[in-house]
PDB file of C-alpha atoms in Angstrom:
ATOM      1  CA  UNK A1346       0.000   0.000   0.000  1.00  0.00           C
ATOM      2  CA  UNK A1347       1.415   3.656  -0.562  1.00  0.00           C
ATOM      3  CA  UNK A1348      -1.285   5.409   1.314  1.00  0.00           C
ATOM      4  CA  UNK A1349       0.016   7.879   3.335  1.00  0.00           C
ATOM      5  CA  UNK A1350      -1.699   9.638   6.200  1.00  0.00           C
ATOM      6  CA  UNK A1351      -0.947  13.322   7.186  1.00  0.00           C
ATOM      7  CA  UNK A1352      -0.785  13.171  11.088  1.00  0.00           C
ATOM      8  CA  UNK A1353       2.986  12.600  11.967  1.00  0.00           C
ATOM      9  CA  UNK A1354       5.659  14.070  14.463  1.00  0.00           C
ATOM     10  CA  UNK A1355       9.679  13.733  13.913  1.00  0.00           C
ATOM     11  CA  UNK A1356      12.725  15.771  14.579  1.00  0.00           C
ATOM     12  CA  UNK A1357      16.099  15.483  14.039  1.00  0.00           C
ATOM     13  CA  UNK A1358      19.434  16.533  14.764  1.00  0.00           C
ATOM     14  CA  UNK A1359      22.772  17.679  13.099  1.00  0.00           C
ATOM     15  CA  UNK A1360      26.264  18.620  14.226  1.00  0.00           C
ATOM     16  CA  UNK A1361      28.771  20.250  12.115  1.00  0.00           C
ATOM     17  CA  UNK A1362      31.980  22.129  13.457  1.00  0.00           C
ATOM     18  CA  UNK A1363      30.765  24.384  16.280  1.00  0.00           C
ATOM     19  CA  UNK A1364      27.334  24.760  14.233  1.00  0.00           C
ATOM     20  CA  UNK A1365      24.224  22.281  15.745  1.00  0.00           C
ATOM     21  CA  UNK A1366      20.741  22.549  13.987  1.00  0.00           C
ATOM     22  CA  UNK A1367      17.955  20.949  15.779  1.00  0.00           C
ATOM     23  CA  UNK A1368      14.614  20.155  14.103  1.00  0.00           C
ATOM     24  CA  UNK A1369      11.290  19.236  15.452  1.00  0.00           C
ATOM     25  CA  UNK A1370       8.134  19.039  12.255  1.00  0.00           C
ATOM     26  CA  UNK A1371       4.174  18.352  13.437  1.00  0.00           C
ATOM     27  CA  UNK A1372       1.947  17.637  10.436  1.00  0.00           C
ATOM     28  CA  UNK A1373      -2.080  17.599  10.682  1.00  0.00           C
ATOM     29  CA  UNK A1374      -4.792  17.086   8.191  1.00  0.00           C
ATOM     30  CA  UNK A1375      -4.928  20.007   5.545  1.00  0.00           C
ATOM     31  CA  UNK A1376      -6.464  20.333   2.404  1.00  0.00           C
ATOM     32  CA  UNK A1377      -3.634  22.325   0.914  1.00  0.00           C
ATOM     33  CA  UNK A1378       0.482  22.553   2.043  1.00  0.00           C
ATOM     34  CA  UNK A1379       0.583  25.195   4.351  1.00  0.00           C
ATOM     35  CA  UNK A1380       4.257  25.263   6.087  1.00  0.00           C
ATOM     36  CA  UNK A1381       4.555  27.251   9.320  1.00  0.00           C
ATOM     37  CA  UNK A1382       8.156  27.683  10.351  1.00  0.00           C
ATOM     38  CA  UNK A1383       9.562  29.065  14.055  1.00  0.00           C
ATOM     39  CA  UNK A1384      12.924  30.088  13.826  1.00  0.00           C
ATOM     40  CA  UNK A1385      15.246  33.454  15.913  1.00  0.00           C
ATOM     41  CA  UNK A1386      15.545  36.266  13.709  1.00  0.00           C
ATOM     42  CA  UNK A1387      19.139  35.782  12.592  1.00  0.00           C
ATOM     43  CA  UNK A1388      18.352  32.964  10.578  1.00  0.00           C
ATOM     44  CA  UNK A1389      15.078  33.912   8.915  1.00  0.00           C
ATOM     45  CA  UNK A1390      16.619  33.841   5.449  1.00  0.00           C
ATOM     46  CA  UNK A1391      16.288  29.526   5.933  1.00  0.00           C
ATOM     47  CA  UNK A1392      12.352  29.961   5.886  1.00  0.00           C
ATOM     48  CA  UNK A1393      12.255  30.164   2.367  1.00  0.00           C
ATOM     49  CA  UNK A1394      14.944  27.110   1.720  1.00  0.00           C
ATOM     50  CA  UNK A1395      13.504  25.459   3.907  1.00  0.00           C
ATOM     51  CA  UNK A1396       9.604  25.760   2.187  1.00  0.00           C
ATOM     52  CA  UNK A1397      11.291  24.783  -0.786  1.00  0.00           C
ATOM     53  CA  UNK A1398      12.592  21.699   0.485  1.00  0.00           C
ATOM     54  CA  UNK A1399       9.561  20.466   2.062  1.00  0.00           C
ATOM     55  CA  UNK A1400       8.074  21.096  -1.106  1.00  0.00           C
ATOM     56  CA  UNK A1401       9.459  18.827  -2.946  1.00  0.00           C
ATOM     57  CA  UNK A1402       8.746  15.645   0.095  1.00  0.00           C
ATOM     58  CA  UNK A1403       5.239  16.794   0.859  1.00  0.00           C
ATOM     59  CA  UNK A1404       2.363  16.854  -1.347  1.00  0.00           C
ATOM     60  CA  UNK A1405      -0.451  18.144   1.321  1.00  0.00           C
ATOM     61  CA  UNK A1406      -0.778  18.867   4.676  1.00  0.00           C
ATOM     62  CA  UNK A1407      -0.345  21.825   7.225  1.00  0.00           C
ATOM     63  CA  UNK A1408       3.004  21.277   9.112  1.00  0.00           C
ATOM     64  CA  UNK A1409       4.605  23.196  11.754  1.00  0.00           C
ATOM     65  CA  UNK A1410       8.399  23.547  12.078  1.00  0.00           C
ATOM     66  CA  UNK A1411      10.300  24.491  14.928  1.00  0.00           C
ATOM     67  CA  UNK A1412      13.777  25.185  14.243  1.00  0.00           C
ATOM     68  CA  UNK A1413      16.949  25.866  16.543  1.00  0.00           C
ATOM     69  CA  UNK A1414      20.497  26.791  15.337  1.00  0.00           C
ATOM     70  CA  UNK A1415      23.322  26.594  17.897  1.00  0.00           C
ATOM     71  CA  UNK A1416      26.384  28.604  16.744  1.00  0.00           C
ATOM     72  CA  UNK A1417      28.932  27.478  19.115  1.00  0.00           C
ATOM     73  CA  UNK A1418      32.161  28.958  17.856  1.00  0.00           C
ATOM     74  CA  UNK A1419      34.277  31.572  19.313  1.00  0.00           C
ATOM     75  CA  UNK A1420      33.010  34.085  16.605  1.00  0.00           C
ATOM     76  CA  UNK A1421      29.507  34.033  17.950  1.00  0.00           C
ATOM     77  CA  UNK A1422      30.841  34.381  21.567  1.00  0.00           C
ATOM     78  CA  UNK A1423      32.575  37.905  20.906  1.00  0.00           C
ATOM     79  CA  UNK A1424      31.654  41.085  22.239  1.00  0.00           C
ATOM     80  CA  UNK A1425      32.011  44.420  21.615  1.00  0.00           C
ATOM     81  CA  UNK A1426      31.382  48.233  23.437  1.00  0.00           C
ATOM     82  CA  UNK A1427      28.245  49.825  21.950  1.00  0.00           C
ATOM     83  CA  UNK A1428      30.282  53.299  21.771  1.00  0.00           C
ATOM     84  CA  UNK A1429      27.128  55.290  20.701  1.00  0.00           C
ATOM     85  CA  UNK A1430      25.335  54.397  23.973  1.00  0.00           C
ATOM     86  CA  UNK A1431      29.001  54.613  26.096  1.00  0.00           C
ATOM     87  CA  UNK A1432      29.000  58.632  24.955  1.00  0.00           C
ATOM     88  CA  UNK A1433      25.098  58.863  25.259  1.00  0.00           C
ATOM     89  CA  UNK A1434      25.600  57.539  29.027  1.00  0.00           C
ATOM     90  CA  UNK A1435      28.784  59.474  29.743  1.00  0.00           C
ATOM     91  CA  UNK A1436      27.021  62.654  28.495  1.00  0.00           C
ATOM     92  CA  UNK A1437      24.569  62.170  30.660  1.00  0.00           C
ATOM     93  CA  UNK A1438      26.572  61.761  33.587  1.00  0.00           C
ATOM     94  CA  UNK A1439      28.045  64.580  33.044  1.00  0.00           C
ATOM     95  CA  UNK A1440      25.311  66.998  32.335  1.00  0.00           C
ATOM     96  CA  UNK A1441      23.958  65.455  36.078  1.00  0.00           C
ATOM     97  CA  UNK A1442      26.924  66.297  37.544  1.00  0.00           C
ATOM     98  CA  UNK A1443      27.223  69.807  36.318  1.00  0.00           C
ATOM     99  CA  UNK A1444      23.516  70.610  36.877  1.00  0.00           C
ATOM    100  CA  UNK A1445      23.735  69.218  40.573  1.00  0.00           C
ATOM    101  CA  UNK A1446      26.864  69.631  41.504  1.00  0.00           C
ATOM    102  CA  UNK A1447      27.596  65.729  42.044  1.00  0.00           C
ATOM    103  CA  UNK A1448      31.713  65.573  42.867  1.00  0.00           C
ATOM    104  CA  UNK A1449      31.138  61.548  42.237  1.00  0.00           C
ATOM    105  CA  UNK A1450      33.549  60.845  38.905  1.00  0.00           C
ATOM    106  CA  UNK A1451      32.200  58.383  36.589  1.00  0.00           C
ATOM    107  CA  UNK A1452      33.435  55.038  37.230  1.00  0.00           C
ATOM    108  CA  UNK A1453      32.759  51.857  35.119  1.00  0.00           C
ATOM    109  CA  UNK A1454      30.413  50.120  37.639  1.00  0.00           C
ATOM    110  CA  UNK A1455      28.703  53.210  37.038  1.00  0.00           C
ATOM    111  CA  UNK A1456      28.577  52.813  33.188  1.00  0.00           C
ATOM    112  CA  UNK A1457      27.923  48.447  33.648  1.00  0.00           C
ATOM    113  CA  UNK A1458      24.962  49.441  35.830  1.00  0.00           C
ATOM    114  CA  UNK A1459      23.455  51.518  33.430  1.00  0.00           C
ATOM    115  CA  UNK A1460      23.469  48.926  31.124  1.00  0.00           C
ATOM    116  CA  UNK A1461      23.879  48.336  26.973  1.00  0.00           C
ATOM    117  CA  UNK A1462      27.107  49.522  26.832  1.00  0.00           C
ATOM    118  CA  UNK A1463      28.366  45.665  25.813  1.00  0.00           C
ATOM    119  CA  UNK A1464      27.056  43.702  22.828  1.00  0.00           C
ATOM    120  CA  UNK A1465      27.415  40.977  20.663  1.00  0.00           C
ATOM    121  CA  UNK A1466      29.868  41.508  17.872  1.00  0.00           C
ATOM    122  CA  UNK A1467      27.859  41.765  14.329  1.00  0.00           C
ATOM    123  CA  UNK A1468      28.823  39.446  11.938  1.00  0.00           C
ATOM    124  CA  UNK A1469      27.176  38.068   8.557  1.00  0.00           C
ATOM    125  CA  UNK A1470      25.900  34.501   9.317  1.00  0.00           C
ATOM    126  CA  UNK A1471      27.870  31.693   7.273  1.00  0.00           C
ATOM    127  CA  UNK A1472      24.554  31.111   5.275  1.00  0.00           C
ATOM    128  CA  UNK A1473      25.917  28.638   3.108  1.00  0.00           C
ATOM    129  CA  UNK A1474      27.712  26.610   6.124  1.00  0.00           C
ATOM    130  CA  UNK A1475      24.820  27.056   7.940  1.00  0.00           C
ATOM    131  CA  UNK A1476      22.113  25.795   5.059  1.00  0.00           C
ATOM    132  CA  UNK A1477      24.145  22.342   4.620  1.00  0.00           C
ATOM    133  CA  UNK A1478      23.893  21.716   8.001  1.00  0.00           C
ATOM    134  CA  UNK A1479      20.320  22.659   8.135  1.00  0.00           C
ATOM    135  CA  UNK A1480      19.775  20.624   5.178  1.00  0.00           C
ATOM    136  CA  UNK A1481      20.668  17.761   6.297  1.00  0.00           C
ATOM    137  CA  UNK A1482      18.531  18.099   9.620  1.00  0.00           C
ATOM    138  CA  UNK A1483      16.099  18.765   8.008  1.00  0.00           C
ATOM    139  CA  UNK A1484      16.258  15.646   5.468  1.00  0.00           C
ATOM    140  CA  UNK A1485      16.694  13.206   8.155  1.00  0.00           C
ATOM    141  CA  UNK A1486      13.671  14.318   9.866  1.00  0.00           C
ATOM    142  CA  UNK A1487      11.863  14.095   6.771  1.00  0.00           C
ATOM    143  CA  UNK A1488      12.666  10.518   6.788  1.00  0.00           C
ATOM    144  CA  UNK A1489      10.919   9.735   9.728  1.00  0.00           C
ATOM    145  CA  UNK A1490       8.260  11.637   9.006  1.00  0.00           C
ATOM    146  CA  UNK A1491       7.230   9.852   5.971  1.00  0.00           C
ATOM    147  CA  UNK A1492       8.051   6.645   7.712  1.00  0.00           C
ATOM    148  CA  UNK A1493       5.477   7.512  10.352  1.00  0.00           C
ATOM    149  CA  UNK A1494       2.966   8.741   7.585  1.00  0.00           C
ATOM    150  CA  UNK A1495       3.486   5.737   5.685  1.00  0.00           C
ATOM    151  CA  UNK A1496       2.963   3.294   8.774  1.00  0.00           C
ATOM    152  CA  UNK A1497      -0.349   5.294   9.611  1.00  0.00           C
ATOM    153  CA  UNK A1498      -0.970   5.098   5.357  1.00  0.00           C
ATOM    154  CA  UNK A1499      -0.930   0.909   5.835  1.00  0.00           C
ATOM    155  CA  UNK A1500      -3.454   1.045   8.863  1.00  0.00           C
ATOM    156  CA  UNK A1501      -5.925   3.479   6.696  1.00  0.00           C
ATOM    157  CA  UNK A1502      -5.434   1.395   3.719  1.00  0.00           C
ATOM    158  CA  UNK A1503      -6.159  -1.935   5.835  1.00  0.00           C
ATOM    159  CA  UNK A1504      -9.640  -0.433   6.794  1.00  0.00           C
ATOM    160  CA  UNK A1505     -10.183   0.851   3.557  1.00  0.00           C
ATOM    161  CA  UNK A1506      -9.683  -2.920   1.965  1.00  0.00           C
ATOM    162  CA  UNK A1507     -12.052  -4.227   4.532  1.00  0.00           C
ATOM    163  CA  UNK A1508     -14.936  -1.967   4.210  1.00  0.00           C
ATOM    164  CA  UNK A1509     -14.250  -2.282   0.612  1.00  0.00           C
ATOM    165  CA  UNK A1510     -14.517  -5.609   0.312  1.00  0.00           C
ATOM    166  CA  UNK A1511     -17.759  -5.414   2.565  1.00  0.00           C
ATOM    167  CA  UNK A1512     -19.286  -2.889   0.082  1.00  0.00           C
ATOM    168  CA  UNK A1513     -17.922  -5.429  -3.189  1.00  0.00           C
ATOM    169  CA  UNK A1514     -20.143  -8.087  -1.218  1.00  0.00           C
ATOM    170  CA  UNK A1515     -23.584  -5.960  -0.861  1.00  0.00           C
ATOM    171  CA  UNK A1516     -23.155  -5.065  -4.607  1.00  0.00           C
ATOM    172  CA  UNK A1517     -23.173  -8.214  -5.677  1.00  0.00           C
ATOM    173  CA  UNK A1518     -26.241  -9.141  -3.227  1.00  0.00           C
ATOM    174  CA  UNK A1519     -27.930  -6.263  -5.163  1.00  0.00           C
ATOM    175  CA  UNK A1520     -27.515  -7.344  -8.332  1.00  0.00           C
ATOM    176  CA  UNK A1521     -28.609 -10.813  -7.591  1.00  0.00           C
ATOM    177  CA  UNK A1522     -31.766  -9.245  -5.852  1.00  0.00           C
ATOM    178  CA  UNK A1523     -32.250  -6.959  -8.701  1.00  0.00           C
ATOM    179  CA  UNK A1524     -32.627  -9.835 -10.884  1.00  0.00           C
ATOM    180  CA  UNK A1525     -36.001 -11.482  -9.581  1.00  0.00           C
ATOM    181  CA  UNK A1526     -37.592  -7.489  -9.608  1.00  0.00           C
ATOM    182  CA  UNK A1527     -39.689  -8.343 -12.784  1.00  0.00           C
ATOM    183  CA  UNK A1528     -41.232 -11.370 -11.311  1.00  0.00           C
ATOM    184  CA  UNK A1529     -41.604  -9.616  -8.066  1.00  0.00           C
ATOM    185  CA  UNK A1530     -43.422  -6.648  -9.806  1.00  0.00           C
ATOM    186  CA  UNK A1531     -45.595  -8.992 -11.271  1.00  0.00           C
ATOM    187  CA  UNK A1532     -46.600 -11.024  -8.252  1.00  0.00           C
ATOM    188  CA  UNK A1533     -47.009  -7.947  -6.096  1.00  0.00           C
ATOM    189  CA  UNK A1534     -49.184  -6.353  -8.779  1.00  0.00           C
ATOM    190  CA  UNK A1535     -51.413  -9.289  -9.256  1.00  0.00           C
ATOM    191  CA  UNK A1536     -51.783  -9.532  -5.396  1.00  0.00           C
ATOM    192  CA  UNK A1537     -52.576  -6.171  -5.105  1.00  0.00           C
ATOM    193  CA  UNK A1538     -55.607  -6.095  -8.130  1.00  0.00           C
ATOM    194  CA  UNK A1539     -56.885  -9.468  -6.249  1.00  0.00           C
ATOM    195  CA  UNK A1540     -57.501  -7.713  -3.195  1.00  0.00           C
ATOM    196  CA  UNK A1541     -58.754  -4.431  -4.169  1.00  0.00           C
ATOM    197  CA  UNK A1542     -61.295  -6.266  -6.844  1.00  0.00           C
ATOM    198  CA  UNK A1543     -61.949  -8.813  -4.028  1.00  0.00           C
ATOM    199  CA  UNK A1544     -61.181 -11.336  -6.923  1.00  0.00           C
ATOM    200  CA  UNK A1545     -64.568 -10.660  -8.662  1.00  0.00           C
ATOM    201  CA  UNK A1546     -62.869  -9.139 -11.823  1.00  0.00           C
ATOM    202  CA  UNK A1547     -60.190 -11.248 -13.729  1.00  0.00           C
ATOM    203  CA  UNK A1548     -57.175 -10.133 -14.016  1.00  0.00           C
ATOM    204  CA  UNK A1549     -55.062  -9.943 -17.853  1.00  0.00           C
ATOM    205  CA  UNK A1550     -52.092 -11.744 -17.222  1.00  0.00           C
ATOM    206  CA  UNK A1551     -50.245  -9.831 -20.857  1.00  0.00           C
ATOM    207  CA  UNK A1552     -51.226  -6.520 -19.690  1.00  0.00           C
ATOM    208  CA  UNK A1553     -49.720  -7.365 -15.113  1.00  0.00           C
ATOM    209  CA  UNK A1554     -47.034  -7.957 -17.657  1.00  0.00           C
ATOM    210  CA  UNK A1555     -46.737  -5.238 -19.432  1.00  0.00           C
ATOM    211  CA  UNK A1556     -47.289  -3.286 -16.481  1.00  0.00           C
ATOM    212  CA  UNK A1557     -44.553  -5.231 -14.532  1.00  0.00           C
ATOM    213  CA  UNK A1558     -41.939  -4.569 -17.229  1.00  0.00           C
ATOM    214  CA  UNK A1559     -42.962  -0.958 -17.302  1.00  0.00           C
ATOM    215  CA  UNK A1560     -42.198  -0.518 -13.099  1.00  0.00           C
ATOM    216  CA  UNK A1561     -39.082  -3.454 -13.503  1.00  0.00           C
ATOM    217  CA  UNK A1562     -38.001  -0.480 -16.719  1.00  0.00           C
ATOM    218  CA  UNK A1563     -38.113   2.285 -14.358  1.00  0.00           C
ATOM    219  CA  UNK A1564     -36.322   0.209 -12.184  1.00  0.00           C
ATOM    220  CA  UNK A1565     -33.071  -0.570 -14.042  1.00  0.00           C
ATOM    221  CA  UNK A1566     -29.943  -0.193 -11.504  1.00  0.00           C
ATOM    222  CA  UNK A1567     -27.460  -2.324 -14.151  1.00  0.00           C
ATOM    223  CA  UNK A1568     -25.835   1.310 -14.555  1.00  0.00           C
ATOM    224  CA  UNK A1569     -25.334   2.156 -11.079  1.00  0.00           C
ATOM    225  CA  UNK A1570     -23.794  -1.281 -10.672  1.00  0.00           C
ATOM    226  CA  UNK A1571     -21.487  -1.581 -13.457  1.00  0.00           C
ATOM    227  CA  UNK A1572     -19.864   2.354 -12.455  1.00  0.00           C
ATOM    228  CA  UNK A1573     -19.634   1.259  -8.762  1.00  0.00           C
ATOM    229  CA  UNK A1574     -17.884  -1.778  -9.786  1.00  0.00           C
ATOM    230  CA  UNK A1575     -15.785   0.354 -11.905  1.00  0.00           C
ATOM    231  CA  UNK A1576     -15.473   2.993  -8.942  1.00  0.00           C
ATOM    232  CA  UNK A1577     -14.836   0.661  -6.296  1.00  0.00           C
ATOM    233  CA  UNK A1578     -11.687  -0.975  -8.644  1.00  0.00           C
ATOM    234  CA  UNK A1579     -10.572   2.278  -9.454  1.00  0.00           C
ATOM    235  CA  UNK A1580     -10.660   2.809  -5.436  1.00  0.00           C
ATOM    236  CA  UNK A1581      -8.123   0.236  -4.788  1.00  0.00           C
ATOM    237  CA  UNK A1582      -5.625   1.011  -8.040  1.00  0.00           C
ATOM    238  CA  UNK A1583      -5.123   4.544  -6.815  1.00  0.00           C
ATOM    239  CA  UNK A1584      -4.404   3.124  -3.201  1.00  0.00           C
ATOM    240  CA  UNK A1585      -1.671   1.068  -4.476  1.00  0.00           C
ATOM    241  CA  UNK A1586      -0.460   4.314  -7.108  1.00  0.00           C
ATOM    242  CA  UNK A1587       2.696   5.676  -5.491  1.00  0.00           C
ATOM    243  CA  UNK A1588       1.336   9.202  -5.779  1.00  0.00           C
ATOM    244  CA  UNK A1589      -0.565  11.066  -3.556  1.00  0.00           C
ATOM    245  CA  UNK A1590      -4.311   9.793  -3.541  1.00  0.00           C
ATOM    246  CA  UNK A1591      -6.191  11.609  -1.026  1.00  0.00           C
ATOM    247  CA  UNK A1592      -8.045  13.829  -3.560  1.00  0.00           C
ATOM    248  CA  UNK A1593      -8.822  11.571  -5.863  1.00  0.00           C
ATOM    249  CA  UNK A1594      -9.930   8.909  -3.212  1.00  0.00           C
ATOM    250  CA  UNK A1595     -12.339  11.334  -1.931  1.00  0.00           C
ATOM    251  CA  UNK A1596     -13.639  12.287  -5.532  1.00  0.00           C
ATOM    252  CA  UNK A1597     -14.461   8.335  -6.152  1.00  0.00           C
ATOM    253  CA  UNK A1598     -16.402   8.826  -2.953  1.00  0.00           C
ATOM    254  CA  UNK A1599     -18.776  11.224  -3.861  1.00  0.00           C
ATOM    255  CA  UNK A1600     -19.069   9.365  -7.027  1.00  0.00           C
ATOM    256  CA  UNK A1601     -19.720   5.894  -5.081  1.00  0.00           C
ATOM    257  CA  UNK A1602     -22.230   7.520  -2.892  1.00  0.00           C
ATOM    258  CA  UNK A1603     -23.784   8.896  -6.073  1.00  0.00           C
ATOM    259  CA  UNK A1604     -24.753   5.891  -7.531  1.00  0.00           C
ATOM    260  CA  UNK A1605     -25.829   4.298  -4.324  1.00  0.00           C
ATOM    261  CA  UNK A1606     -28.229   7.015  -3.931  1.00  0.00           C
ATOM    262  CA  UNK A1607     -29.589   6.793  -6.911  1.00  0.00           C
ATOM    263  CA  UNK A1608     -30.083   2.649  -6.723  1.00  0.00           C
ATOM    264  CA  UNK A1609     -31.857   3.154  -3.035  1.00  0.00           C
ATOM    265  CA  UNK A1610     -34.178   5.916  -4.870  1.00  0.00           C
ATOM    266  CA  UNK A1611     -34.701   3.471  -7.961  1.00  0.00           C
ATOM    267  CA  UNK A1612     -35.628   0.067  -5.726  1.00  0.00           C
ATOM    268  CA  UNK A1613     -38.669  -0.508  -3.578  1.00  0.00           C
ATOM    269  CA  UNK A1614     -36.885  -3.401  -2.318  1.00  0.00           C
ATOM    270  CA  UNK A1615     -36.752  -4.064   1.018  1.00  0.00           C
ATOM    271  CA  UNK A1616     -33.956  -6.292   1.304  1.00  0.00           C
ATOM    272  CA  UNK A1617     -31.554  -4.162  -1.064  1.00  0.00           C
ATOM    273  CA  UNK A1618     -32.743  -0.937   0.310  1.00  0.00           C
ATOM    274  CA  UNK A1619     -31.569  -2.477   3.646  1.00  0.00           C
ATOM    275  CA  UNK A1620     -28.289  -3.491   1.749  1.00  0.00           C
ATOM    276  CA  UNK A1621     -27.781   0.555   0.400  1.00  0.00           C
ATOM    277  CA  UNK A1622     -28.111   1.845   3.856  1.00  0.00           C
ATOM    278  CA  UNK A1623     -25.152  -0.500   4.931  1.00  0.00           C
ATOM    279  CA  UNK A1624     -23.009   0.859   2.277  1.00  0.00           C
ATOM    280  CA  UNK A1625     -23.993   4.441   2.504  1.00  0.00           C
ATOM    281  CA  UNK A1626     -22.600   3.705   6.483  1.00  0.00           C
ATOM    282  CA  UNK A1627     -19.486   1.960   5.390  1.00  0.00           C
ATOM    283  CA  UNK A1628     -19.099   4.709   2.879  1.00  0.00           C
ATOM    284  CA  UNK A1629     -18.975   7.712   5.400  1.00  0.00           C
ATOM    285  CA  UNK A1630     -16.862   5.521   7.600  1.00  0.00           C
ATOM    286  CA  UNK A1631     -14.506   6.029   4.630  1.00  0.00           C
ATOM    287  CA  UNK A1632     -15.198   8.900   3.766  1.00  0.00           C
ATOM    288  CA  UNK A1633     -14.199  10.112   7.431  1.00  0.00           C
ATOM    289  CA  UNK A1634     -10.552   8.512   7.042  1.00  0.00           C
ATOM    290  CA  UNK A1635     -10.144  10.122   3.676  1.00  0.00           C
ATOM    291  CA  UNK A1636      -9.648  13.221   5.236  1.00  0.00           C
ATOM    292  CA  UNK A1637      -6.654  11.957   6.919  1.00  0.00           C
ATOM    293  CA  UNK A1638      -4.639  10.668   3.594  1.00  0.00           C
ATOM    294  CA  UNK A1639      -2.125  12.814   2.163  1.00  0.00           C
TER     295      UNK A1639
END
C-alpha cells in the first residue's frame, strides 16, 4: 500500500563544526500545504529554503516547524562596546553632575549598571555553512516523518480494503436481488388487483405484464452497478499508485455515494434498500478517514 496519512511528528538533529541545527516538524490534516516555520531572527533567510525543500517531500498537509540553530564557535561568543550608547551615558553623567553639583567621577560600575554599553559583535551569518547543516537536519527528519505517515498510510489502507470488500459483497447481493424485480413486480401487482377487486374481476395476465416490465423499466440499476464496480476498482488502483491519492480517493467517494443514492431511490426493495443503507454507512466511515490521507 502507498497510502500515506498526514498526522505525523519527527525531529532530528545535526552537528557540524561548532554549528548544531535541531529540528522538530508536526503535520495535521490540511487540504492544501501550508508550512509554518519558528525560527530566531538571525536565521530567517532559511524559511524560504527550507519551504522549498519540504516542497518537494510533501504533497499536502499543514506542518509546523520548529527550528533551533546553535552557533557554538568563538566568533559568535565575541563582544564588543556599543560606543554610541558609552557617549550617550557618559554625556549624561556629566550633564547630572554639572547641573547638581555631584563631585562623584564616573566610574565603570557606574557605566555596567546603566546597562547596553556591551554587545554581541555583528557578523554576517555563514549562510551557506549554515544551510548544509540545516539541510541535512532537516532531510533526516523528513525521513521519519514519511516513515510515520506511511505506517499510519498501511493502517488506513487496511480499513479501507475491509470496508471495501464489505461494500464489493452488498453489490453483488444487489444485483442478484435486482434480478427477480420483474417477477416480483408482477406477483405484487397481481396480489394487489386481487384484493382491491376482491377477486370478482379477472385479471389480464399480458397486460400485469406489461405493467410489470414498465415498473421493472423504471427500475433498471445495471448502470449504477457496473460504475460502482468500476469505482470501487478504481478505489483500490489509486491506493496502491505511489502518488498522492487523497483527492482523488475522496472524488471516487462522492461518485460511489452517487450511484448508491440513486439505486436506493430506484428500488422498492426491502432487502436491497436495507443493503444501500449498509453501504452508505461503510461509505462515510470512509469517507471520514479520507480526510486523513495525504
Amino acid at each position: 500500500m502507498m497510502l500515506k496519512s498526514m498526522t505525523a511528528y519527527a525531529s532530528a538533529e545535526k552537528t557540524a563544526d561548532d554549528l548544531k541545527a535541531t529540528i522538530e516538524i508536526r503535520s495535521y490534516n490540511s487540504r492544501h500545504t501550508d508550512i509554518f516555520i519558528r525560527i530566531s531572527s538571525p536565521y530567517q533567510f532559511l524559511e524560504d529554503k527550507l519551504k522549498d525543500l519540504i516542497n518537494t517531500r510533501i504533497a499536502r498537509g499543514r506542518l509546523e516547524i520548529r527550528l533551533q540553530i546553535e552557533d557554538r564557535s568563538n566568533e559568535a561568543a565575541a563582544l564588543e562596546i556599543d560606543e554610541a550608547r558609552t557617549n550617550a551615558l557618559m554625556a549624561i553623567f556629566e550633564q547630572l553632575s554639572t547641573r547638581y553639583k555631584l563631585k562623584d567621577e564616573i566610574t565603570l560600575n557606574m557605566l555596567l549598571n546603566a546597562g547596553g554599553i556591551i554587545k554581541p559583535v555583528e557578523k554576517s551569518p555563514k549562510e551557506e555553512m549554515i544551510w548544509l547543516v540545516v539541510k541535512d537536519c532537516t532531510l533526516l527528519a523528513l525521513e521519519d516523518l514519511e516513515a510515520m505517515r506511511r505506517t499510519e498510510g498501511d493502517f488506513i489502507a487496511s480499513d479501507f480494503r475491509q470496508r471495501l470488500n464489505f461494500i464489493s459483497d452488498c453489490l453483488v447481493q444487489i444485483k442478484k436481488g435486482s434480478a427477480y424485480l420483474l417477477a416480483q413486480y408482477q406477483q405484487r401487482l397481481t396480489d394487489r388487483i386481487a384484493a382491491l377487486t376482491q377477486n370478482i374481476v379477472e385479471l389480464d395476465p399480458a397486460r400485469i405484464a406489461q405493467e410489470a416490465a414498465f415498473l421493472a423499466d423504471r427500475s433498471d440499476i445495471s448502470e449504477e452497478m457496473t460504475r460502482a464496480a468500476s469505482h470501487l476498482n478504481q478505489f483500490e488502483q489509486i491506493m496502491q499508485a505511489s502518488e498522492p491519492a487523497g483527492r482523488k480517493l475522496n472524488f471516487l467517494l462522492q461518485e460511489l455515494n452517487r450511484e448508491f443514492n440513486t439505486m436506493g431511490s430506484k428500488i422498492g426493495n426491502a432487502t436491497i434498500a436495507h443493503l444501500v443503507i449498509d453501504v452508505k454507512s461503510e461509505l462515510e466511515k470512509i469517507r471520514e478517514q479520507i480526510q486523513n490521507v495525504e
